[in-house]
Tab-separated table of C-alpha atoms and ligand atoms in Angstrom:
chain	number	residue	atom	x	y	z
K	1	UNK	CA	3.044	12.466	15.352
K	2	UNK	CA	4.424	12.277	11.566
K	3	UNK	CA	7.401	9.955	11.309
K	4	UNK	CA	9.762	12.358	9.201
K	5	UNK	CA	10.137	16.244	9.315
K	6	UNK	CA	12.025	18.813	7.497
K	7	UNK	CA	15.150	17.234	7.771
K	8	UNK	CA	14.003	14.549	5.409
K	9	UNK	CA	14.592	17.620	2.906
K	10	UNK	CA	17.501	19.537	3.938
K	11	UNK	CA	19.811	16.019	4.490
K	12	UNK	CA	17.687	13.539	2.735
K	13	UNK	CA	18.819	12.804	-1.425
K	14	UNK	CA	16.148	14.371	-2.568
K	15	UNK	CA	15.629	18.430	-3.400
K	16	UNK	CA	12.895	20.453	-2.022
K	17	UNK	CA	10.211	21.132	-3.746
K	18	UNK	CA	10.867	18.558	-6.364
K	19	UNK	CA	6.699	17.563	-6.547
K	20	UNK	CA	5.671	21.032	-6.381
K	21	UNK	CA	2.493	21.625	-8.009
K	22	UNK	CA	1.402	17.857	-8.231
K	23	UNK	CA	-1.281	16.367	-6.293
K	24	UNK	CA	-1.120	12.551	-5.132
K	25	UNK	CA	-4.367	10.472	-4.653
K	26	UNK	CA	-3.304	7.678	-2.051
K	27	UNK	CA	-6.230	4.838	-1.001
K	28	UNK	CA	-5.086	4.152	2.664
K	29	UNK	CA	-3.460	7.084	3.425
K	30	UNK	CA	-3.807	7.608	6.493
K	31	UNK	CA	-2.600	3.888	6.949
K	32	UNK	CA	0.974	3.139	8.426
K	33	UNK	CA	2.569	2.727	5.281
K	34	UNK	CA	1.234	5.056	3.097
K	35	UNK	CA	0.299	7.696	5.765
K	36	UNK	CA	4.439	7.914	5.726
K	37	UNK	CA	5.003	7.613	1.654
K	38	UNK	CA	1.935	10.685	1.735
K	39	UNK	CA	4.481	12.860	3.953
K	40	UNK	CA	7.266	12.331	1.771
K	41	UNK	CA	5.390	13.991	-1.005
K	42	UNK	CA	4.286	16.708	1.037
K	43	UNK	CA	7.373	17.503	2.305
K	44	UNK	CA	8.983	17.482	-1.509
K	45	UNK	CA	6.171	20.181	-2.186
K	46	UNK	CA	2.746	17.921	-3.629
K	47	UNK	CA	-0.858	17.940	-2.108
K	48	UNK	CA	-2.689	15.318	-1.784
K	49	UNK	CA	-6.191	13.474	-0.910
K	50	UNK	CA	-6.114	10.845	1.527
K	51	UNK	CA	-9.365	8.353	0.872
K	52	UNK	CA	-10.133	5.997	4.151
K	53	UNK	CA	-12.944	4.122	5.701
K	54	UNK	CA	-12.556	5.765	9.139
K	55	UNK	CA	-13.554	9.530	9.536
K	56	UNK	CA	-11.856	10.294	12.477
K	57	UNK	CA	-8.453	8.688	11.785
K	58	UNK	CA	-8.676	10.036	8.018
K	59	UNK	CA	-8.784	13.429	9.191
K	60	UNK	CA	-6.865	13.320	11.786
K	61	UNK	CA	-4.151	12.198	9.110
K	62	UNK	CA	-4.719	14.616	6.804
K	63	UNK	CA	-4.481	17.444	9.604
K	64	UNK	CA	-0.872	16.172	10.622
K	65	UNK	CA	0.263	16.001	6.973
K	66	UNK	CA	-0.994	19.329	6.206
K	67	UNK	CA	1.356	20.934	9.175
K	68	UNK	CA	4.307	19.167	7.536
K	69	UNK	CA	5.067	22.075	5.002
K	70	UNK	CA	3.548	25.505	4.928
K	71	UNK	CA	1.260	25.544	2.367
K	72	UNK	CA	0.608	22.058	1.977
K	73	UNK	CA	-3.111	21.304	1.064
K	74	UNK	CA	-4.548	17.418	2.358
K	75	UNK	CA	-7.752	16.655	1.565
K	76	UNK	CA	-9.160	13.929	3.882
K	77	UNK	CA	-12.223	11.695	1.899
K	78	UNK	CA	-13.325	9.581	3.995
K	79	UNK	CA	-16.208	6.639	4.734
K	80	UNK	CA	-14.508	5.779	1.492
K	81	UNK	CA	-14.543	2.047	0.599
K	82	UNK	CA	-12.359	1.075	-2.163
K	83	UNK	CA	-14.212	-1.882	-3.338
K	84	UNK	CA	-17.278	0.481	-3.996
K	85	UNK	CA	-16.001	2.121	-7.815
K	86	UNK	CA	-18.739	4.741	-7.622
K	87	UNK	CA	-17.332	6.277	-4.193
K	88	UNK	CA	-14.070	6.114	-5.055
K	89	UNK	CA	-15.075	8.097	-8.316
K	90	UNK	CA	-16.951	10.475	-6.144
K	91	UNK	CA	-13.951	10.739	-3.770
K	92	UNK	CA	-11.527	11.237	-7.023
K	93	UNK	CA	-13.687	14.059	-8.048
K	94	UNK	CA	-13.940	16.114	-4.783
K	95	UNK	CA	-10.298	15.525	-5.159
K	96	UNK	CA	-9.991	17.283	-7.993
K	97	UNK	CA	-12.913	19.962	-7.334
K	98	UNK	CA	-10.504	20.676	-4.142
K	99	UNK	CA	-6.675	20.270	-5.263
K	100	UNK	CA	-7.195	20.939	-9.437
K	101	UNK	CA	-5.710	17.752	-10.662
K	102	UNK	CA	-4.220	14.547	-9.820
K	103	UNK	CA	-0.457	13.299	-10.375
K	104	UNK	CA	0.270	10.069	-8.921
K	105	UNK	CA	-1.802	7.478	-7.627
K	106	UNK	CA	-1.015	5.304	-4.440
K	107	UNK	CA	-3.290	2.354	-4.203
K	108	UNK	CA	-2.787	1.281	-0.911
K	109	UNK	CA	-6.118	0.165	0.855
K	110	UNK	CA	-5.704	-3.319	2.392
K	111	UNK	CA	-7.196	-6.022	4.309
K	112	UNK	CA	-5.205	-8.586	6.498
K	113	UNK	CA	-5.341	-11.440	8.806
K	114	UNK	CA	-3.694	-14.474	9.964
K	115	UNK	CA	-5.712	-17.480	9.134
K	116	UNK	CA	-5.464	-21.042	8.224
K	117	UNK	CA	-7.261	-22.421	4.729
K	118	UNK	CA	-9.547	-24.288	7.342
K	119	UNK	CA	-10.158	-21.266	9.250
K	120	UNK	CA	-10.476	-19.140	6.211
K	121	UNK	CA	-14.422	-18.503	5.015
K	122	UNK	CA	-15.252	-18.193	1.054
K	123	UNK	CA	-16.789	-14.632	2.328
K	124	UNK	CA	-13.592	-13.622	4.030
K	125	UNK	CA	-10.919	-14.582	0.847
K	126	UNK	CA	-13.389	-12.489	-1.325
K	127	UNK	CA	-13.604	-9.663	1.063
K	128	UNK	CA	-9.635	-9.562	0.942
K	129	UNK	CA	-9.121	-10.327	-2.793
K	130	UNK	CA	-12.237	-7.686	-3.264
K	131	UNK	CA	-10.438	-4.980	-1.038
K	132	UNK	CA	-6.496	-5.440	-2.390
K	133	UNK	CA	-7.044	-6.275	-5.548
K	134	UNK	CA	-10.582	-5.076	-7.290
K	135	UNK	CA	-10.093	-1.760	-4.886
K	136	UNK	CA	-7.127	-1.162	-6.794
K	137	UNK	CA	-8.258	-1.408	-10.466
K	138	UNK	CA	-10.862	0.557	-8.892
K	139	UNK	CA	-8.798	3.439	-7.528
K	140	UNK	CA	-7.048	3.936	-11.120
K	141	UNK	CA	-10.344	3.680	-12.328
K	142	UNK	CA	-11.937	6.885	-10.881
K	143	UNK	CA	-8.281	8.603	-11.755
K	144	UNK	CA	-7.888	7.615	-15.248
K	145	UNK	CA	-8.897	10.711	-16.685
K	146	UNK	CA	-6.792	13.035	-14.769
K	147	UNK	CA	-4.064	10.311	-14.965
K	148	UNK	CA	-4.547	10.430	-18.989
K	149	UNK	CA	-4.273	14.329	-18.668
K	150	UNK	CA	-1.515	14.788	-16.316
K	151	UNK	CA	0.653	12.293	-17.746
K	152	UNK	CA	0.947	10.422	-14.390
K	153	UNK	CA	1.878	8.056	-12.444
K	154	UNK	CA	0.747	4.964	-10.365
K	155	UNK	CA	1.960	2.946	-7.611
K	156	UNK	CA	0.196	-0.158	-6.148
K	157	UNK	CA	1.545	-1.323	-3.102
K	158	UNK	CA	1.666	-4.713	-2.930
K	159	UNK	CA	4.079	-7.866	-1.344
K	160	UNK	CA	6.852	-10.781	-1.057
K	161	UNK	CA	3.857	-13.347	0.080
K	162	UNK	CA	3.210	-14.828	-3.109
K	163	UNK	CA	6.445	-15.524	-4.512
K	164	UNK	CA	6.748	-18.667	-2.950
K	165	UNK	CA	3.902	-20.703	-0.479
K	166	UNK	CA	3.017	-18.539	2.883
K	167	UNK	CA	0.640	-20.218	5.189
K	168	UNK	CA	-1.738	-18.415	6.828
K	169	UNK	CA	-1.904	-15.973	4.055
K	170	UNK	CA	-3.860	-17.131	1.157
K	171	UNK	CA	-6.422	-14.642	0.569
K	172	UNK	CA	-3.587	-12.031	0.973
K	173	UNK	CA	-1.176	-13.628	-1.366
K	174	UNK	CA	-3.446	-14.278	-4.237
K	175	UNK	CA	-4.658	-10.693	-4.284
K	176	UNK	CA	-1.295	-9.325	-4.033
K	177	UNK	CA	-0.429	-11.782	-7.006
K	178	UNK	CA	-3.346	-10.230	-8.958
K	179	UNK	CA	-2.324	-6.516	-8.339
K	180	UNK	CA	1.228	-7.242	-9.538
K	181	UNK	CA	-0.593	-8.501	-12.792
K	182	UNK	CA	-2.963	-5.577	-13.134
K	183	UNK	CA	0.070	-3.336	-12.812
K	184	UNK	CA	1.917	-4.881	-15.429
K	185	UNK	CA	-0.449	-4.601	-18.015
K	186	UNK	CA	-1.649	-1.337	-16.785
K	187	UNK	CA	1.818	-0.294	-17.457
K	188	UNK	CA	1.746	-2.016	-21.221
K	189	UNK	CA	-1.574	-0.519	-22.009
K	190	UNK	CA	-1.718	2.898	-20.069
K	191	UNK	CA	2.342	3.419	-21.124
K	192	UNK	CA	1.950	4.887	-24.346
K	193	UNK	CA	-0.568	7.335	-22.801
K	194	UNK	CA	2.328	9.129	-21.008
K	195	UNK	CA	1.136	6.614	-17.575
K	196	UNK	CA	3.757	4.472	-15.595
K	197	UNK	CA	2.294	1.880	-13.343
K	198	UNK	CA	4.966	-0.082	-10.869
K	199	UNK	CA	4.630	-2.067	-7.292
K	200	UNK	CA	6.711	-1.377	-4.166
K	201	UNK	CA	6.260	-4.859	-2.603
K	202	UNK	CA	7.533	-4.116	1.087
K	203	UNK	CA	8.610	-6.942	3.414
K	204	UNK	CA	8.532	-6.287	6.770
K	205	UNK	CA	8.382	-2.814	8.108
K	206	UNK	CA	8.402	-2.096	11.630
K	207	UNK	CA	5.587	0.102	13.523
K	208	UNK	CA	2.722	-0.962	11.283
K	209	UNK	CA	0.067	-2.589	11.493
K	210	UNK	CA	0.792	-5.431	9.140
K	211	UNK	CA	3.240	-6.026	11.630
K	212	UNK	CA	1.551	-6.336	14.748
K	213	UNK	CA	-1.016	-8.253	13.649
K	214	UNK	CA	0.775	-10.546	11.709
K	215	UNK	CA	4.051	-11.111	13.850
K	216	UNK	CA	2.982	-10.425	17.328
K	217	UNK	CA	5.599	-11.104	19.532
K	218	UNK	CA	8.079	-12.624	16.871
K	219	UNK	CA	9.359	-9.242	15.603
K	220	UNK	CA	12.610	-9.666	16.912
K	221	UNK	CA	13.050	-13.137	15.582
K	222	UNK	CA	11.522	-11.756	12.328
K	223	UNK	CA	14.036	-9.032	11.931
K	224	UNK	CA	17.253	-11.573	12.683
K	225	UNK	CA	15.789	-13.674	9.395
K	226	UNK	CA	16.120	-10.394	7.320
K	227	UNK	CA	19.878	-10.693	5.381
K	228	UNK	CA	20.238	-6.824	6.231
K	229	UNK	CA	19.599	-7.652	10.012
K	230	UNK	CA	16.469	-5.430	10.622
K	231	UNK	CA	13.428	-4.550	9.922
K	232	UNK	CA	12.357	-2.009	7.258
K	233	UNK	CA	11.120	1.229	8.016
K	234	UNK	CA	8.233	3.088	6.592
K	235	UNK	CA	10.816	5.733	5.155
K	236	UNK	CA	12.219	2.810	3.403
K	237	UNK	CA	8.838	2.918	1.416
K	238	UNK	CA	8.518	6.195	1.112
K	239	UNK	CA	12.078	6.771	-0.667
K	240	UNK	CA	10.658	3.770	-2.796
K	241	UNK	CA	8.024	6.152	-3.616
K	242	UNK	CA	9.857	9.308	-4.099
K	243	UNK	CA	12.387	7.254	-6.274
K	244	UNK	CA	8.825	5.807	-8.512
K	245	UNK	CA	6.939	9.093	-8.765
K	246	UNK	CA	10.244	11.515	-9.314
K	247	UNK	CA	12.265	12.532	-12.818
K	248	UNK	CA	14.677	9.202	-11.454
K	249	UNK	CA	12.100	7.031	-11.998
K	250	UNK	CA	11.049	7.903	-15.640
K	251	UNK	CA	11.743	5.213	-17.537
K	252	UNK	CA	10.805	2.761	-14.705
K	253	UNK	CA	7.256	0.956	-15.632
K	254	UNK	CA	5.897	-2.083	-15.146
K	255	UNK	CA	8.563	-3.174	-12.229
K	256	UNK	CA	8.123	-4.349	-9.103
K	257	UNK	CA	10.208	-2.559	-6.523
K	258	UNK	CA	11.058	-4.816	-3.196
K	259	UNK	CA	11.775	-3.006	-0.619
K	260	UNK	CA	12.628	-5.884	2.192
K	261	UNK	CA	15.988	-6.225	2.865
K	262	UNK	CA	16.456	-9.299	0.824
K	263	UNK	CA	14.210	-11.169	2.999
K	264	UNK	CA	11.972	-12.991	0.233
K	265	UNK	CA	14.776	-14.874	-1.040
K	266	UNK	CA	14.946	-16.695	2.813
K	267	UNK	CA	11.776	-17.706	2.508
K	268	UNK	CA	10.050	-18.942	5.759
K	269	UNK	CA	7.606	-16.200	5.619
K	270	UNK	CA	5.804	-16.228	8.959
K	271	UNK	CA	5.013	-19.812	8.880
K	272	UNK	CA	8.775	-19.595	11.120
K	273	UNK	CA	10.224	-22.407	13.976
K	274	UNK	CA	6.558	-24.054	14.031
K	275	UNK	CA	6.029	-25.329	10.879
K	276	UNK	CA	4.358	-27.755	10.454
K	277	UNK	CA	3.080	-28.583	13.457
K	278	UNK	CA	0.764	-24.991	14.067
K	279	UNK	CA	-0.785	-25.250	10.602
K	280	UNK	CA	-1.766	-29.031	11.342
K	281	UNK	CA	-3.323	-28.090	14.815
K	282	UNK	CA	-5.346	-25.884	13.233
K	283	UNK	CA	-6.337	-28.494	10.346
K	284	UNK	CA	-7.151	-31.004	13.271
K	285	UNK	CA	-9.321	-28.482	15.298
K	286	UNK	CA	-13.235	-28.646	15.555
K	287	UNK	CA	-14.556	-25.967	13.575
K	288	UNK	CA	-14.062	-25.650	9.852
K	289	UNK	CA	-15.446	-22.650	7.603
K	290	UNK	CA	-17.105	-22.428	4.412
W	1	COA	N1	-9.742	-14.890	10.603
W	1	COA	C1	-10.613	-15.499	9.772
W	1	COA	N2	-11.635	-14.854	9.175
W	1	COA	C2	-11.763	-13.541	9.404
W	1	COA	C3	-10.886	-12.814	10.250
W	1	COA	C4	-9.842	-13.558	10.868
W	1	COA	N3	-8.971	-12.964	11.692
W	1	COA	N4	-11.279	-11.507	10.280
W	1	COA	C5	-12.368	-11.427	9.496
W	1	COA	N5	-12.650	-12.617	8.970
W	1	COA	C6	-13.776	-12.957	8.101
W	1	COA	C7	-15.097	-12.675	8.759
W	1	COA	O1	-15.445	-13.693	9.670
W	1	COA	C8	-16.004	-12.613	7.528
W	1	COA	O2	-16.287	-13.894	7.042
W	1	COA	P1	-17.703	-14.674	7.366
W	1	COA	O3	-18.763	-13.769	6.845
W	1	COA	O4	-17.599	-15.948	6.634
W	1	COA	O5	-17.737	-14.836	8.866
W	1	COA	C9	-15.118	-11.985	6.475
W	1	COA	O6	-13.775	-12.131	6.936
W	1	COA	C10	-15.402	-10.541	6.281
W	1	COA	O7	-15.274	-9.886	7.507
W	1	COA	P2	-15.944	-8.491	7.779
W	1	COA	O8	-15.434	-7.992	9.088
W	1	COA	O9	-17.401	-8.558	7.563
W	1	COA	O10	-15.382	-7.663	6.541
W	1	COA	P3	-14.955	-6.202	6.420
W	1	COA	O11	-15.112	-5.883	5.014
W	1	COA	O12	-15.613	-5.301	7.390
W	1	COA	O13	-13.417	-6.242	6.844
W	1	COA	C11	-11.274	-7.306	6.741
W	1	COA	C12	-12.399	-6.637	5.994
W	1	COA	C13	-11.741	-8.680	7.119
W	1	COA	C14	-10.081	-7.406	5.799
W	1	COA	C15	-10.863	-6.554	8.020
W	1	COA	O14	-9.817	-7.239	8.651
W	1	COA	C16	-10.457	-5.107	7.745
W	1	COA	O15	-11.309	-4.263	7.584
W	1	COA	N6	-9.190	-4.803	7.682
W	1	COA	C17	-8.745	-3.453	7.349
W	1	COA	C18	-7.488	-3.094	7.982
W	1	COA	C19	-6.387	-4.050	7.719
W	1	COA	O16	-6.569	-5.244	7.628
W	1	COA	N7	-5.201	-3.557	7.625
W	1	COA	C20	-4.063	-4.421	7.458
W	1	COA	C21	-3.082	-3.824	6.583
W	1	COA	S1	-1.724	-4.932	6.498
């Protein structure tokens, strides 16, 4: 079931068809997050190609997307995996072939697990930094041309986790610290080509995945840490996005947008009530990974 519907439109801030005629490219779109920033465009009049790693839940996505405005065009491209440049290319290009152009660019494929530095292989902190972060220079990669042409726009979405020290979430946090450098200097170099690049760095959202499986069974404590008192929601993002990719946003490049609640500036993170003691059990235990 989509998370928003018309009325997103008719009483949201923004006016219908204000992305009519563009076309949005989003890595992970049919992903909690970005599945819901995808249906915001749709329902403000853009296509779009959703690229995944999973055919059925790809398409799937894209068929719910597609019923969110009559006339809406989704494109679902999937056994897609970012940190492979020449399928993304490939993917970009059917994109194209099917939908005419590309607009804006959501680079939201990512990878994600709890685990300790003890715990945490050389294998599996590459296959993270290799997914979040090379899968995104990759994504603008095989859209720079039609970005170029188009005049468009980027978003990378990225996080709070590596603004200060959050166990458990090395690997994560160093990618996310590398896409929030590739952005800004995508958005110093690509800028004068007519290109904006900028981060949405969400804290946490409720119903996603990143969620359940990195708080399970904390949420409530999680959301009582948040200065706002709750979690985000995904429509929190999306309005991020909608604010990023619209006529609002046109001077707005190189930023990074948090969307969290204030939350960051707590700190704690998900290292919460049992730190230290849970990070040095782990340290202690048998088995240690190179
Ligand atoms: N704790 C520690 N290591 C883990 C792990 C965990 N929970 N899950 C996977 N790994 C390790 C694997 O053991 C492997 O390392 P090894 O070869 O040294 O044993 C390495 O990570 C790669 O795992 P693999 O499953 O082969 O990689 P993949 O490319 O298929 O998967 C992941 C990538 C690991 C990021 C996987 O979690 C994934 O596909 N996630 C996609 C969805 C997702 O995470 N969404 C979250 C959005 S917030």
């Amino acid at each position: 079931m989509p998370t928003l519907d018309q009325s997103y439109v008719t009483k949201g801030s923004w006016r219908p068809d204000l992305f009519k005629g563009k076309v949005a490219f989003v890595t992970g779109g049919a992903g909690s997050i970005c599945k819901v920033q995808t249906e915001a465009l749709i329902l403000l009049g853009a296509n779009a190609a959703i690229v995944g790693r999973n055919k059925e839940k790809t398409d799937a996505a894209a068929k719910e997307l597609e019923g969110l405005r009559p006339g809406a065009k989704v494109v679902s491209l999937s056994n897609i995996d970012v940190r492979d440049v020449k399928q993304l290319t490939e993917a970009a290009n059917k994109a194209v072939q099917e939908l005419g152009r590309i607009d804006f660019v959501i680079a939201g494929a990512a990878g994600n697990f709890l685990s300790d530095f003890t715990h945490l292989s050389s294998n599996a902190f590459s296959s993270v930094v290799n997914i979040d972060l090379i899968g995104s220079f990759n994504t603008v990669k095989a859209c720079f041309e039609q970005l170029k042409k188009n005049k468009g726009a980027i978003i990378f979405v990225s996080a709070t986790l590596h603004y200060y020290g959050v166990p458990y979430q090395i690997h994560v946090g160093a990618a996310k610290a590398g896409v929030d450098a590739l952005s800004n200097a995508l958005a110093t170099e690509l800028g004068p080509l007519g290109i904006r690049s900028n981060c949405i760095a969400p804290g946490p959202i409720a119903d996603t995945e990143g969620m359940s499986r990195l708080a399970p069974g904390v949420i409530d404590q999680v959301a009582s840490k948040v200065p706002v008192q709750r979690l985000g929601s995904k429509q929190d993002i999306a309005d991020a996005t909608v604010y990023l990719f619209s006529p609002a946003g046109n001077f707005v490049n190189g930023e990074i947008l948090v969307v969290d609640g204030g939350a960051w500036h707590i700190g704690q993170g998900i290292a919460g009530a049992g730190y230290p003691v849970n990070v040095k059990r782990n340290q202690e235990s048998k088995t240690f990974k190179l």
